[in-house]
Coordinates of C-alpha atoms in Angstrom, one line a residue:
M1 CA 137.9 123.9 153.4
T2 CA 136.4 127.2 154.0
D3 CA 135.0 128.9 157.0
S4 CA 131.3 129.0 156.4
E5 CA 130.5 131.3 159.3
I6 CA 132.0 134.3 157.2
E7 CA 129.9 135.2 154.3
I8 CA 132.0 137.4 152.0
T9 CA 129.9 139.7 149.8
A10 CA 130.2 142.8 147.9
E11 CA 128.5 144.9 150.6
L12 CA 131.2 143.5 153.0
V13 CA 134.0 144.4 150.9
R14 CA 132.9 147.8 150.0
D15 CA 132.3 148.2 153.8
L16 CA 135.8 147.2 154.8
L17 CA 137.1 149.6 151.8
E18 CA 135.0 152.5 153.2
D19 CA 136.5 151.8 156.6
Q20 CA 140.1 151.5 155.8
H21 CA 140.8 152.7 152.5
P22 CA 138.0 155.0 151.6
D23 CA 139.7 156.6 148.5
L24 CA 139.0 153.1 146.8
A25 CA 135.7 152.5 148.1
G26 CA 133.9 154.2 145.1
L27 CA 135.4 151.8 142.4
P28 CA 133.2 149.2 140.9
I29 CA 133.4 145.9 142.6
R30 CA 132.5 142.4 141.1
E31 CA 133.2 138.7 142.4
V32 CA 135.7 136.8 140.5
A33 CA 134.9 133.1 140.0
G34 CA 137.2 130.5 141.4
G35 CA 139.7 130.9 144.1
W36 CA 140.8 128.2 146.8
G37 CA 142.1 130.0 149.8
N38 CA 140.9 133.4 149.0
Q39 CA 138.0 134.9 147.4
M40 CA 138.8 137.3 144.7
W41 CA 136.8 140.6 143.9
R42 CA 137.7 142.7 140.8
L43 CA 138.0 146.3 142.1
G44 CA 137.5 148.7 139.2
D45 CA 139.9 147.8 136.2
E46 CA 143.4 147.7 137.6
L47 CA 143.1 146.3 141.1
A48 CA 141.5 143.1 142.9
V49 CA 140.7 142.5 146.5
R50 CA 142.0 139.2 148.1
M51 CA 139.7 137.8 150.8
P52 CA 141.2 135.0 152.8
R53 CA 138.6 132.2 153.6
T54 CA 140.2 129.2 155.0
Q55 CA 142.3 129.1 158.3
G56 CA 145.8 129.2 156.9
A57 CA 145.1 131.7 154.2
P58 CA 146.0 134.8 156.1
D59 CA 149.5 133.6 156.8
L60 CA 149.8 132.9 153.1
L61 CA 148.6 136.6 152.2
R62 CA 151.1 138.1 154.6
K63 CA 153.8 136.2 152.9
E64 CA 152.7 137.4 149.5
C65 CA 152.5 140.8 150.5
R66 CA 156.2 140.5 152.3
W67 CA 157.9 139.0 149.4
L68 CA 156.1 139.9 146.2
P69 CA 157.3 143.3 145.9
V70 CA 160.8 142.0 146.3
L71 CA 160.4 139.6 143.4
A72 CA 158.1 141.1 141.2
P73 CA 160.3 144.2 139.6
R74 CA 162.9 141.6 138.0
L75 CA 160.1 139.3 136.6
P76 CA 159.5 139.4 132.9
L77 CA 155.6 138.8 133.2
P78 CA 153.0 140.5 135.1
V79 CA 152.4 139.3 138.5
P80 CA 149.9 140.6 141.4
T81 CA 151.6 143.0 143.7
P82 CA 150.2 144.4 146.9
V83 CA 148.8 147.7 146.8
R84 CA 147.1 148.0 150.1
I85 CA 146.8 145.9 153.2
G86 CA 143.4 145.4 155.0
E87 CA 143.7 145.0 158.7
P88 CA 141.5 142.4 160.8
S89 CA 138.5 144.1 162.3
K90 CA 135.0 143.3 164.0
R91 CA 133.6 143.1 160.4
F92 CA 136.2 140.8 159.2
P93 CA 138.5 139.0 161.7
R94 CA 141.5 138.6 159.2
P95 CA 143.9 140.5 157.1
W96 CA 143.1 141.1 153.6
S97 CA 144.6 142.8 150.6
V98 CA 144.1 145.0 147.6
M99 CA 146.6 143.7 144.6
T100 CA 147.0 144.8 141.4
W101 CA 144.9 142.8 138.7
V102 CA 146.5 140.6 136.1
R103 CA 144.8 140.8 132.6
G104 CA 144.3 137.4 130.7
E105 CA 142.0 134.3 131.0
P106 CA 143.1 131.3 133.1
L107 CA 144.7 128.4 131.2
D108 CA 142.4 126.1 132.5
G109 CA 139.7 127.7 130.4
T110 CA 141.6 129.0 127.4
P111 CA 144.3 127.0 125.7
I112 CA 147.9 128.2 124.5
S113 CA 148.0 128.2 120.6
R114 CA 151.4 129.8 120.3
G115 CA 153.4 126.9 121.9
D116 CA 157.1 128.1 121.2
H117 CA 156.3 131.5 122.2
A118 CA 154.7 130.3 125.4
A119 CA 157.8 127.7 126.1
D120 CA 160.1 130.7 125.7
T121 CA 158.0 133.0 128.1
L122 CA 157.8 130.4 130.8
A123 CA 161.5 129.5 130.7
G124 CA 162.5 133.2 130.6
F125 CA 160.0 133.8 133.6
L126 CA 161.5 130.8 135.6
R127 CA 165.2 131.6 134.9
A128 CA 164.5 135.2 136.4
L129 CA 162.6 133.7 139.3
H130 CA 165.1 131.0 140.0
V131 CA 167.7 132.8 141.9
E132 CA 169.4 132.0 145.1
A133 CA 167.0 133.0 148.1
P134 CA 168.0 134.4 151.1
A135 CA 168.3 132.9 154.4
E136 CA 165.0 134.5 155.8
A137 CA 162.9 133.4 152.7
P138 CA 160.0 131.3 153.5
A139 CA 160.1 127.3 153.5
S140 CA 157.2 125.3 152.6
S141 CA 155.3 122.8 155.1
D142 CA 153.6 120.7 152.1
R143 CA 155.7 121.1 149.1
G144 CA 159.3 121.3 148.4
A145 CA 160.7 117.9 149.3
H146 CA 162.1 115.1 147.1
P147 CA 159.8 113.1 145.4
K148 CA 160.7 110.0 147.5
K149 CA 159.2 111.9 150.7
C150 CA 156.1 112.4 148.5
T151 CA 155.0 108.8 147.7
D152 CA 152.2 108.6 150.2
G153 CA 150.7 111.6 148.5
F154 CA 151.1 110.2 144.9
E155 CA 149.6 106.9 146.1
K156 CA 146.6 108.6 147.6
F157 CA 145.8 110.6 144.6
L158 CA 146.3 107.6 142.4
Q159 CA 143.9 105.4 144.5
A160 CA 141.4 108.2 144.9
I161 CA 140.9 108.8 141.2
A162 CA 137.9 106.8 140.0
P163 CA 138.4 103.8 137.8
G164 CA 138.9 105.2 134.3
G165 CA 139.8 108.6 135.3
I166 CA 143.3 108.2 134.3
P167 CA 143.8 108.0 130.6
A168 CA 146.9 105.9 130.5
D169 CA 148.4 102.7 131.8
I170 CA 148.9 103.1 135.5
R171 CA 152.2 101.0 135.2
A172 CA 153.4 103.8 133.1
V173 CA 152.4 106.6 135.4
R174 CA 154.2 104.6 138.2
A175 CA 157.3 104.3 136.1
V176 CA 157.7 107.8 135.8
W177 CA 157.2 108.5 139.6
D178 CA 159.5 105.7 140.5
D179 CA 162.3 107.2 138.0
A180 CA 161.8 110.5 139.7
V181 CA 162.1 109.0 143.1
A182 CA 165.3 107.2 142.0
A183 CA 166.8 110.5 141.0
P184 CA 169.4 112.2 143.0
E185 CA 168.5 115.1 145.2
W186 CA 168.8 118.9 144.6
E187 CA 172.6 119.9 145.7
G188 CA 172.1 123.5 144.5
P189 CA 171.4 126.5 147.0
P190 CA 167.4 127.0 147.6
V191 CA 166.0 129.1 144.8
W192 CA 163.1 131.4 144.7
L193 CA 159.9 129.2 143.6
H194 CA 156.4 130.0 142.9
G195 CA 155.6 126.5 144.2
D196 CA 152.3 126.1 142.7
L197 CA 152.1 126.4 138.8
H198 CA 149.2 125.1 137.3
P199 CA 146.9 125.9 134.8
A200 CA 144.7 128.0 137.2
N201 CA 147.4 130.1 138.4
V202 CA 148.6 131.4 134.8
V203 CA 146.7 133.7 132.4
V204 CA 146.9 133.4 128.4
S205 CA 146.3 136.3 126.4
D206 CA 146.9 136.3 122.3
G207 CA 147.6 132.5 122.5
T208 CA 150.6 132.6 124.9
L209 CA 151.1 133.0 128.4
S210 CA 150.8 136.6 129.8
G211 CA 150.9 136.5 133.5
V212 CA 151.3 134.8 136.5
V213 CA 149.2 134.7 139.7
D214 CA 148.5 133.4 143.1
F215 CA 152.0 133.0 144.8
D216 CA 150.6 132.4 148.3
A217 CA 152.6 129.1 148.0
M218 CA 155.9 130.9 147.3
F219 CA 159.0 129.2 149.1
A220 CA 162.7 128.6 148.6
G221 CA 163.9 125.0 147.2
D222 CA 164.3 122.5 144.5
P223 CA 163.6 124.1 141.2
A224 CA 162.2 120.8 139.9
W225 CA 158.9 122.0 141.8
D226 CA 158.4 124.7 139.3
L227 CA 159.9 123.1 136.3
A228 CA 157.0 120.6 136.6
A229 CA 155.0 123.3 134.7
A230 CA 156.9 122.3 131.4
W231 CA 154.2 119.6 131.3
L232 CA 151.5 121.1 133.4
L233 CA 151.2 124.4 131.3
L234 CA 152.5 123.9 127.6
P235 CA 151.2 122.2 124.7
A236 CA 152.4 118.7 123.6
D237 CA 156.0 118.8 122.4
A238 CA 156.9 122.2 124.0
A239 CA 158.7 120.7 127.0
S240 CA 161.8 120.1 125.2
R241 CA 162.0 123.5 123.9
F242 CA 161.2 125.0 127.3
F243 CA 164.3 123.1 128.7
E244 CA 166.5 124.3 126.0
V245 CA 165.8 127.9 126.7
Y246 CA 165.8 127.5 130.6
A247 CA 169.1 125.7 130.5
P248 CA 171.0 124.5 132.4
A249 CA 168.8 121.8 134.0
D250 CA 170.5 118.8 134.8
E251 CA 169.3 115.2 134.1
A252 CA 168.3 114.5 137.6
T253 CA 166.4 117.8 138.0
V254 CA 164.2 117.3 135.2
R255 CA 163.6 113.5 136.0
R256 CA 162.2 115.0 139.5
A257 CA 160.4 117.6 137.7
R258 CA 158.6 115.0 135.5
G259 CA 157.6 112.8 138.3
L260 CA 156.3 116.0 140.1
A261 CA 154.3 116.8 136.9
A262 CA 152.6 113.4 137.1
L263 CA 152.0 114.0 141.0
K264 CA 150.3 117.2 140.2
S265 CA 148.5 115.9 137.1
L266 CA 146.7 113.4 139.4
F267 CA 145.9 116.2 141.6
L268 CA 144.2 118.1 139.0
I269 CA 142.4 115.1 137.8
L270 CA 141.1 114.4 141.4
M271 CA 140.0 118.0 141.7
G272 CA 138.1 117.9 138.4
Q273 CA 136.6 114.6 139.6
N274 CA 135.2 116.1 142.9
G275 CA 133.9 119.2 140.8
E276 CA 131.9 116.9 138.6
Q277 CA 130.4 115.2 141.4
G278 CA 129.6 118.5 143.3
L279 CA 132.2 117.8 146.0
P280 CA 133.3 120.9 148.5
G281 CA 136.6 122.1 146.7
G282 CA 136.0 120.5 143.3
K283 CA 137.2 122.4 140.3
P284 CA 135.4 120.9 137.1
T285 CA 137.8 122.5 134.8
W286 CA 140.9 121.1 136.2
G287 CA 140.1 117.6 135.4
P288 CA 140.6 117.9 131.5
A289 CA 143.7 120.1 132.4
G290 CA 145.1 117.4 134.7
R291 CA 144.1 114.7 132.0
A292 CA 146.2 116.4 129.1
A293 CA 149.2 117.2 131.3
L294 CA 149.6 113.5 132.2
D295 CA 149.3 112.5 128.4
R296 CA 152.2 114.8 128.0
V297 CA 154.2 113.6 130.8
L298 CA 153.8 109.8 129.6
T299 CA 154.9 110.8 126.0
S300 CA 157.7 113.0 126.6
N301 CA 161.3 112.1 127.6
A302 CA 163.1 113.1 130.5
R303 CA 166.6 112.5 129.0
W304 CA 167.1 116.1 127.1
A305 CA 168.5 117.9 130.0
S306 CA 171.1 120.3 129.7
P307 CA 174.4 119.8 131.3
A308 CA 174.8 121.5 134.5

């Protein structure tokens, strides 16, 4: 998953800053735990350095730097925005960025205690984000399709999870997925999407959502891919309030979103399982978050959509 030939250290980050952005090189640098395609380093109190460590990460970083300045001004929650761009060099042969730091604790380690407020906040954020995207907006190569085109991934995740790893009747999980597969396709225009809303990509303060991070998956498409967050992020019984505030979302969109939430929950459970086993890319904190999300999916009803 990562390029082991490049060791990213605090010394390397400082050297790169001294070479390309010397006015920032004197700020304190400290590593941030986590990350997937990028390694993060806090830079002082207000900034972060984002260092790509996978083969595809540089293209995603450039996409963030191109489009976040367009989206951020109209979003009602803090999001990371680019401050500087680092160019590839002999020391580090990939582009890198300096972004604003979004304050808060990741949701995979800090629960939401103000469920109604969080539901309202998430709905307001996604209403602001989900506007028709321009023709030149990025597409996605691995997200955005109708659930019926993601069945292989659903089966792969389901089969990869160790016996006993799913806290529910597998038949019930399949029923949710089959309902999403049977739902009509999105007929509206492609809208802007975060594309990867899960508990490690939002932050919490004072018991509610306070920021959204990691936009490198952003693309234009079916809003169901983001609306799955109603189950992935919010406490039990908050999804209905979320959809009331977000409205309108037709029944077909809610059905697709619920199935995608099941798919993403399985992925979180699998990554948590891998983390518990010490496998590369595993995230131990994702397992409990995924299991809780799947429980919420199975105990909710997809039939309270708003009229289109």
